[in-house]
Coordinates of C-alpha atoms in Angstrom, one line a residue:
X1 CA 135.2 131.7 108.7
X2 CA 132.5 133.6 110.5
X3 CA 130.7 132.7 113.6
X4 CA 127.3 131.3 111.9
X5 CA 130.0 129.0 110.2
X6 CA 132.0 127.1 112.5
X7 CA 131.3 123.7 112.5
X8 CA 129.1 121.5 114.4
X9 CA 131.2 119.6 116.2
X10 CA 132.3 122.7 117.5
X11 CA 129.1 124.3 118.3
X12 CA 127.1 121.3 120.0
X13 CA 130.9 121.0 122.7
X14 CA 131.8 123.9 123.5
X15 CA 129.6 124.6 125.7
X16 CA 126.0 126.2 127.2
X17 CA 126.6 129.7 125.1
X18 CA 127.1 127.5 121.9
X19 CA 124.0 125.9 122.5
X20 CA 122.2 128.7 122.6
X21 CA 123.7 129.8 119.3
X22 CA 123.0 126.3 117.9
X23 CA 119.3 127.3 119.0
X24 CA 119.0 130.4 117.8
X25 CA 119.9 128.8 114.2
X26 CA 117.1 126.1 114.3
X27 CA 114.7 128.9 115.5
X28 CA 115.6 131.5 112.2
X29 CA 115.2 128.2 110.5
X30 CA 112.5 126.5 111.5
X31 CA 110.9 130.3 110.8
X32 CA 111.7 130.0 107.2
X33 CA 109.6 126.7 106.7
X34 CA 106.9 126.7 103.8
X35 CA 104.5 124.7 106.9
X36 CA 105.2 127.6 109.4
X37 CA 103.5 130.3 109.6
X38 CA 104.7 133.9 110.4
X39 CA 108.2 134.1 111.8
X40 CA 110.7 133.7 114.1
X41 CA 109.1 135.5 117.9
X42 CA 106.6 137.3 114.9
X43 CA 103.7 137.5 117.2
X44 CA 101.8 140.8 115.6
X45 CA 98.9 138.4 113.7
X46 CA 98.3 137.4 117.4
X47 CA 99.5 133.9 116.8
X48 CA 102.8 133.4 117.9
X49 CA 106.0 132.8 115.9
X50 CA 108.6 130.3 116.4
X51 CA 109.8 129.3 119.6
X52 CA 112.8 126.5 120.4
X53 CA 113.0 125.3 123.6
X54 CA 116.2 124.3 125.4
X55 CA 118.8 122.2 122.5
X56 CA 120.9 119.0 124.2
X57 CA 122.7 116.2 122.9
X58 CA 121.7 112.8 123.8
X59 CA 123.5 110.6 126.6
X60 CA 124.4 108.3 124.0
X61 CA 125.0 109.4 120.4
X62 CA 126.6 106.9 117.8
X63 CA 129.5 107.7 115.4
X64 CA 127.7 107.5 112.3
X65 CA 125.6 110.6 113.0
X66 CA 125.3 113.5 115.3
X67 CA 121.7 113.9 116.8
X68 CA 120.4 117.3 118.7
X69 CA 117.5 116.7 120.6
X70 CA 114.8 120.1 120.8
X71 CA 111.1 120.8 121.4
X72 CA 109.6 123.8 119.2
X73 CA 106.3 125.2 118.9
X74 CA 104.9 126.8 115.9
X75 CA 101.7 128.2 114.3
X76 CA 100.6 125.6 111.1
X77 CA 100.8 127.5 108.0
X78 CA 98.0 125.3 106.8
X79 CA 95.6 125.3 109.5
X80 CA 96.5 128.4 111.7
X81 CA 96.8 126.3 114.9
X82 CA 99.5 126.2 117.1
X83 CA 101.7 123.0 117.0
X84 CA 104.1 121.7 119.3
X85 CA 106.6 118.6 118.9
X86 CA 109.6 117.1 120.9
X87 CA 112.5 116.9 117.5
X88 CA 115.7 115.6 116.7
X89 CA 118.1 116.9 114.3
X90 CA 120.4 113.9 112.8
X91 CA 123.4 115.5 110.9
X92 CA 126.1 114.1 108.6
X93 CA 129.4 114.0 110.5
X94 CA 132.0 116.7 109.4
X95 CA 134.9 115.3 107.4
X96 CA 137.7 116.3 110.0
X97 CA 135.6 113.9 112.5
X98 CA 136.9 110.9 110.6
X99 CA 133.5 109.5 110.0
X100 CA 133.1 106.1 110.0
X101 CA 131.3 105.5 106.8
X102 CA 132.7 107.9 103.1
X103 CA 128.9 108.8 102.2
X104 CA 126.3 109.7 104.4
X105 CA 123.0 110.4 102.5
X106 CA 120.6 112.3 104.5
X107 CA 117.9 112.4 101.5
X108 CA 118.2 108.8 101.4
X109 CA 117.2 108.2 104.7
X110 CA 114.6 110.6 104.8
X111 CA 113.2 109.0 101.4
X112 CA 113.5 105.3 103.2
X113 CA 111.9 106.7 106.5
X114 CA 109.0 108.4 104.5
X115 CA 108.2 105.2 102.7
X116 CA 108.3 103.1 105.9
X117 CA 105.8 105.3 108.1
X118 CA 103.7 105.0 104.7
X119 CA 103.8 101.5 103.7
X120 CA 103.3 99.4 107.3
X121 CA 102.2 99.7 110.6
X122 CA 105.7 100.1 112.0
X123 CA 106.5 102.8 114.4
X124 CA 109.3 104.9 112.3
X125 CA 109.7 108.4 113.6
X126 CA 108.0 111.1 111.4
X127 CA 110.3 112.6 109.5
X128 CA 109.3 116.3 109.1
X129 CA 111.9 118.4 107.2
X130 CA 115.2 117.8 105.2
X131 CA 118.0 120.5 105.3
X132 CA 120.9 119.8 103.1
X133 CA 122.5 123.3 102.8
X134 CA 125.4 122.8 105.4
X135 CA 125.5 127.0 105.9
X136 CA 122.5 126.5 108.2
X137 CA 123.8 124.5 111.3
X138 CA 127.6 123.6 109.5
X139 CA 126.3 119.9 108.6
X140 CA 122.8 119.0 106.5
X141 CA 120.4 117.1 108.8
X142 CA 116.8 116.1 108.7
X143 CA 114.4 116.8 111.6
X144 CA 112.2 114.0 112.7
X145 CA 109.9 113.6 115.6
X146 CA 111.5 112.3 118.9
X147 CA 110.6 108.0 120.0
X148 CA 109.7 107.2 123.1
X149 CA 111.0 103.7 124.9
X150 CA 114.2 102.0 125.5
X151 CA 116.6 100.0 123.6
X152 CA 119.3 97.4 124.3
X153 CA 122.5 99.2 124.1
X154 CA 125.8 98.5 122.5
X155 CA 128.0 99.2 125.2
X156 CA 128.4 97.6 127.0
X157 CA 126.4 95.1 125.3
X158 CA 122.9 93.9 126.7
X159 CA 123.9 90.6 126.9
X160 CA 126.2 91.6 130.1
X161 CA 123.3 93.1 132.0
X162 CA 120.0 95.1 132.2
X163 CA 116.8 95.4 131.5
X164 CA 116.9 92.2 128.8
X165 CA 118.7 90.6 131.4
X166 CA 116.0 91.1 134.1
X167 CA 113.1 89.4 131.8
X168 CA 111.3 86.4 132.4
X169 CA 112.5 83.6 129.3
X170 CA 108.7 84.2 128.5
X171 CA 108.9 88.0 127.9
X172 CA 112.3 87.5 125.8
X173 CA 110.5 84.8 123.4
X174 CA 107.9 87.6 123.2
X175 CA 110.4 89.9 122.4
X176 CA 111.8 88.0 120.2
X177 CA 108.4 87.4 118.2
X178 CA 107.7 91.0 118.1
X179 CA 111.3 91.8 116.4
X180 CA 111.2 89.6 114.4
X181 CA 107.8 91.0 112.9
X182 CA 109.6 94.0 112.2
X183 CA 112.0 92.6 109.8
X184 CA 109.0 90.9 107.9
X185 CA 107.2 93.9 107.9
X186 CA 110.0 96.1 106.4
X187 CA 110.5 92.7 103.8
X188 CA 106.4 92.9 102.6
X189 CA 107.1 96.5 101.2
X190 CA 105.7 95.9 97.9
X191 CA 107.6 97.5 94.8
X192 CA 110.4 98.6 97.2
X193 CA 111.9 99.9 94.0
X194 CA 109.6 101.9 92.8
X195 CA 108.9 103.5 96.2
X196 CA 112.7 104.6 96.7
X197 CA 114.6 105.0 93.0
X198 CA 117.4 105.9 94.6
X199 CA 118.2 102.6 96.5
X200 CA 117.8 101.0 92.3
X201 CA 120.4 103.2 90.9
X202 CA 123.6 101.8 91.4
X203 CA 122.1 98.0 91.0
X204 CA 123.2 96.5 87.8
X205 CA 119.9 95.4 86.9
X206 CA 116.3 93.8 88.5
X207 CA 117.1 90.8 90.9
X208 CA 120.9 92.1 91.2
X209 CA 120.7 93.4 94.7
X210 CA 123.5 90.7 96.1
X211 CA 125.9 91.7 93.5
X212 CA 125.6 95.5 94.1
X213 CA 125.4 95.3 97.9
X214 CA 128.9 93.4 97.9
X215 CA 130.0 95.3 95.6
X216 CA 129.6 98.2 97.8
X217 CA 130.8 96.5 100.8
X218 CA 133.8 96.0 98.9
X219 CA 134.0 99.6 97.8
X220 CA 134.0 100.5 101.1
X221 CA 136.9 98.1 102.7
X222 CA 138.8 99.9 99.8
X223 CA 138.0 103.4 101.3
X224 CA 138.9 102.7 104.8
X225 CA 142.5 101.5 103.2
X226 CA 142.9 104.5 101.5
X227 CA 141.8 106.8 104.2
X228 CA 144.4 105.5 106.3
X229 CA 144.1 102.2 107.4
X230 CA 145.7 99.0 106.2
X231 CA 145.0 95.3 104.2
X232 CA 143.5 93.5 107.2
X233 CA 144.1 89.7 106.2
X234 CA 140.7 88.4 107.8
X235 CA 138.7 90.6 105.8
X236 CA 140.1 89.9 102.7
X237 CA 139.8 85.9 103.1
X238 CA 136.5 86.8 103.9
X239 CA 136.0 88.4 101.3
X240 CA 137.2 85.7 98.9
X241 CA 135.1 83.6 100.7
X242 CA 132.2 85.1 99.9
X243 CA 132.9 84.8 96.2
X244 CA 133.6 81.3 96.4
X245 CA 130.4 80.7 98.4
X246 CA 128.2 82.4 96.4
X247 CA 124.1 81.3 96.5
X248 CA 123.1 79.9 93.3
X249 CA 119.9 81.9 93.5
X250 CA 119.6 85.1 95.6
X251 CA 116.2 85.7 95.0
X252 CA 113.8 88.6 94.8
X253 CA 115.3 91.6 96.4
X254 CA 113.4 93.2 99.5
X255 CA 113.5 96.7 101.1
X256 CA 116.7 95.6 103.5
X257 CA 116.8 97.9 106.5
X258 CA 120.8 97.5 106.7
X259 CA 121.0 97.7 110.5
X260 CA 118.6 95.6 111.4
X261 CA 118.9 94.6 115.3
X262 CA 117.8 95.3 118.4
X263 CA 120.0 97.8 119.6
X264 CA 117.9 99.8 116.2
X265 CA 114.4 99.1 117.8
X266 CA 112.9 101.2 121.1
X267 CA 110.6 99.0 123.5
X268 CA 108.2 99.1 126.0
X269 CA 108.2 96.4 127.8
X270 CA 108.1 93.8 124.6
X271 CA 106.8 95.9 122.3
X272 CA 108.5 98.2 119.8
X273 CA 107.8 101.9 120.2
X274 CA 110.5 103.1 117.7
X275 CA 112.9 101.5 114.5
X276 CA 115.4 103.9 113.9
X277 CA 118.7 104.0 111.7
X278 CA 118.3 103.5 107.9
X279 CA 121.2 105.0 106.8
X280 CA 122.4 101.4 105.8
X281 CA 119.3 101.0 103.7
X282 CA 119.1 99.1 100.2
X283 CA 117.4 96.6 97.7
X284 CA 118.7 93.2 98.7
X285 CA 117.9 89.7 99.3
X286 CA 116.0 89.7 102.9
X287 CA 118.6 87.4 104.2
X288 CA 121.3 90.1 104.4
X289 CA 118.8 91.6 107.0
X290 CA 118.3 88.2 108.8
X291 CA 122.2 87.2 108.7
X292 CA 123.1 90.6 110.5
X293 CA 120.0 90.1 112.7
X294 CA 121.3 86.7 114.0
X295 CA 125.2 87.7 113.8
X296 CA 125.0 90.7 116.1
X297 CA 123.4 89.2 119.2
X298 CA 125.5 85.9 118.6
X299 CA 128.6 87.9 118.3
X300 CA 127.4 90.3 121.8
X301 CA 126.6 86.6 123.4
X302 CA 130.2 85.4 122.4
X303 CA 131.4 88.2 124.0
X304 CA 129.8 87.5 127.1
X305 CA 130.8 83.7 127.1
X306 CA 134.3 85.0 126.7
X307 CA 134.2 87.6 129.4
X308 CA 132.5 84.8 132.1
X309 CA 129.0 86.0 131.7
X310 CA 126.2 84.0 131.0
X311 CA 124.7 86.5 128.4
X312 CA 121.6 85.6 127.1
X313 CA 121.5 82.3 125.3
X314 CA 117.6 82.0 125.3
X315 CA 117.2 84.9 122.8
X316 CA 117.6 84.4 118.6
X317 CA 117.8 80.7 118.0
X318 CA 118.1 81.0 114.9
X319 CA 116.2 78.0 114.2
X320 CA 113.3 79.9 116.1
X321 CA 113.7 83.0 114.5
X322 CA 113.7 81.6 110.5
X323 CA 110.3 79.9 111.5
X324 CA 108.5 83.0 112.9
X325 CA 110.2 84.8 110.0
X326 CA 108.6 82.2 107.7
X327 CA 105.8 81.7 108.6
X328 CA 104.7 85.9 109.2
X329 CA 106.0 86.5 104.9
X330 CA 105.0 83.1 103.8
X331 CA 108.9 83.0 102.2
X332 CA 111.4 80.2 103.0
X333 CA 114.7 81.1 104.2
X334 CA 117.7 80.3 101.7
X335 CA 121.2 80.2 102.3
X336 CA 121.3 81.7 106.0
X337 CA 124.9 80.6 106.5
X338 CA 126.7 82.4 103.6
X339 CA 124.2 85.5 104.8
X340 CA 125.2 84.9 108.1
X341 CA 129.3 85.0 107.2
X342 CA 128.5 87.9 105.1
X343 CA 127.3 89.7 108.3
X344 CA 130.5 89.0 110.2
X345 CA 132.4 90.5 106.8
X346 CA 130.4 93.5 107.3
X347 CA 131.0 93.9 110.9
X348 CA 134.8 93.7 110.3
X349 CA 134.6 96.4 107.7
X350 CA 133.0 98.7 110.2
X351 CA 134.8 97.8 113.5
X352 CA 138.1 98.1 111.4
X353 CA 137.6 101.6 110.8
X354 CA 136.1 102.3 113.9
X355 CA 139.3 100.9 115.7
X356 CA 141.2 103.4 113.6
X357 CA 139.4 105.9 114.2
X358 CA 140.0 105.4 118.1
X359 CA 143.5 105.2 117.4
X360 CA 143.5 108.2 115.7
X361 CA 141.5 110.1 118.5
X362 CA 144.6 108.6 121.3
X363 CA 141.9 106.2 122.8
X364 CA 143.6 102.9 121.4
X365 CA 146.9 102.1 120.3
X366 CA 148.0 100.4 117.1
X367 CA 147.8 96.4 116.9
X368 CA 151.4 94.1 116.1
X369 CA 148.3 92.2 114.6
X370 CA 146.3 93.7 111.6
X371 CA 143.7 91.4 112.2
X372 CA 142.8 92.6 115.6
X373 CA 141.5 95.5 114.1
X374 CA 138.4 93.4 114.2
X375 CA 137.5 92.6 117.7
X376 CA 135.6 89.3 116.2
X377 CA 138.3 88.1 113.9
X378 CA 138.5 84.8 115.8
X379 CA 134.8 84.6 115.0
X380 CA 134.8 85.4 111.4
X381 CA 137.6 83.1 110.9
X382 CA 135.9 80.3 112.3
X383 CA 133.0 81.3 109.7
X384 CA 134.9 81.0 106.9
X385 CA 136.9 78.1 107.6
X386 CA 135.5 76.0 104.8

């Protein structure tokens, strides 16, 4: 393996020199662009080549992706003027990382970002080029433009302190209102399917959306057995559950974010300046989106009643939030509860893997309990008691 191989993870923490490394890669390739002009410091038209500023990683960066934040300057190829813009690079996670999710489907994302900066007013991040030859920085990434704002964050989660926290009730319901806008504006893509072929292919047929997203969902529990973890008894009741409970009519399939919740959106002050993270994107009933909408900050609030906090218990009745949801897409609301189990399913999947994945890394150790590979089991058991 030569140097302009190693991979990322190695490159992005091993510190300053390695940086610079990583930034002389994005400026060779960021040279090499059809939209750039000219080349890499090529200065002799008078114009100036490439330049990449100073490359960091974020304070925060999730497991599903690695981001590298840089700013970079070029000369159009279309225009001849000089264009600047503050960038991240998102890249798949390398296999040895034990990634939390088997596929990760850069093109995808970039497809499903594209189509939402086209299709509605919502602030997505521009998405500017797609790199999937894993020579260039030892993972494919996509480069998009960098968001502005603040969002609530996981951990700990917002519902034990901040900014959300330090609002007026007023300001939350406003908050509130202006989420919730972003789900129905995502859900009024019209011909979702036509717009992104690739979310259709694996659906057995028009209408099917449900079936294949479980389906998935179920694929994937599979995966995280084989790749080392275990039958988790919650999950698979769950599971059955589902089945048993299924809606009699799912309904027309939407453009389904996939991660749709706060901790996704960037604000200033009430009003979102960013919705990021589609890599969880697909054709689906619009409920899936509203189930996991509802479930995450009820499962963050539990949390907090649990731990002796107040939490946040103005925020996402869910009685409130299917009425502003209605009455912005003009659609009614079926079947919230077996969406809203379905959520908590979902979540399990996830934080299963993730807890093996911490005891893999020495951070956690190995529960008598399989179930309490779910932090929420006592939750999702309660949803499925029926």
């Amino acid at each position: 393996m030569t140097q302009t191989d190693k991979p990322l993870d190695q490159t992005v923490t091993s510190g300053e020199a390695d940086l610079d490394d990583l930034r002389g890669r994005l400026t060779s390739w960021l040279a090499g662009r059809p939209q750039v002009a000219g080349g890499a410091g090529d200065a002799a038209d008078g114009r100036g080549g490439v330049e990449v500023g100073e490359v960091t990683r974020p304070d925060a960066s999730g497991m599903s992706n690695i981001s590298i934040l840089f700013d970079a300057c070029w000369t159009s190829a279309d225009t001849g003027e000089r264009e600047s813009a503050r960038l991240v690079a998102r890249m798949c996670p390398l296999d040895d990382a034990f990634p939390v999710f088997p596929v990760y489907d850069l093109a995808r994302q970039f497809d499903v970002m594209r189509v939402v900066g086209e299709h509605t007013d919502l602030p997505v991040p521009r998405v500017r080029w797609l790199e999937e030859d894993p020579a260039v920085l030892g993972s494919p990434f996509l480069v998009m433009d960098r968001a502005t704002g603040v969002a609530p964050v996981d951990n700990p989660p917002y519902v034990f302190g901040g900014w959300l926290l330090e609002m007026s009730p007023e300001q939350r319901a406003e908050l509130q209102r202006e989420s919730v806008a972003v789900l129905a504006a995502v859900h009024g893509i019209d011909r979702p399917a036509e717009l992104l072929p690739s979310l259709a292919s694996d659906r057995p047929g028009e209408g099917d959306g449900l079936r294949a997203h479980v389906d998935e969902q179920r694929e994937y529990y599979e995966w995280t057995v084989r790749e080392g973890g275990l039958r988790i008894p919650v999950i698979e009741k769950a599971f059955a559950w589902i089945e048993a409970n299924w809606p009699a009519d799912p309904g027309t399939d939407v453009l389904s974010w996939g991660d749709a919740r706060i901790g996704n959106i960037l604000y200033k002050g009430t009003t979102p300046t960013a919705v990021l993270d589609w890599e969880m994107a697909a054709l689906a009933p619009a409920e899936v989106d509203l189930g996991w909408f509802l479930y995450f900050h009820d499962l963050f609030q539990d949390l907090a009643v649990t731990y002796g906090f107040p939490g946040i218990p103005d925020l996402f009745d869910h009685a409130q939030v299917v009425r502003q949801y209605e009455q912005l897409t003009g659609r009614t609301v079926r079947d919230l509860p077996f969406y809203y189990a379905y959520a908590g399913l979902r979540q399990a999947v996830i934080l299963a893997r993730i807890h093996r994945r911490r005891i893999e890394f020495g951070e956690a150790e190995t529960p008598d309990n399989p179930d309490d590979y779910v932090l929420h089991n006592t939750m999702l058991y309660r949803l499925i008691a029926d």
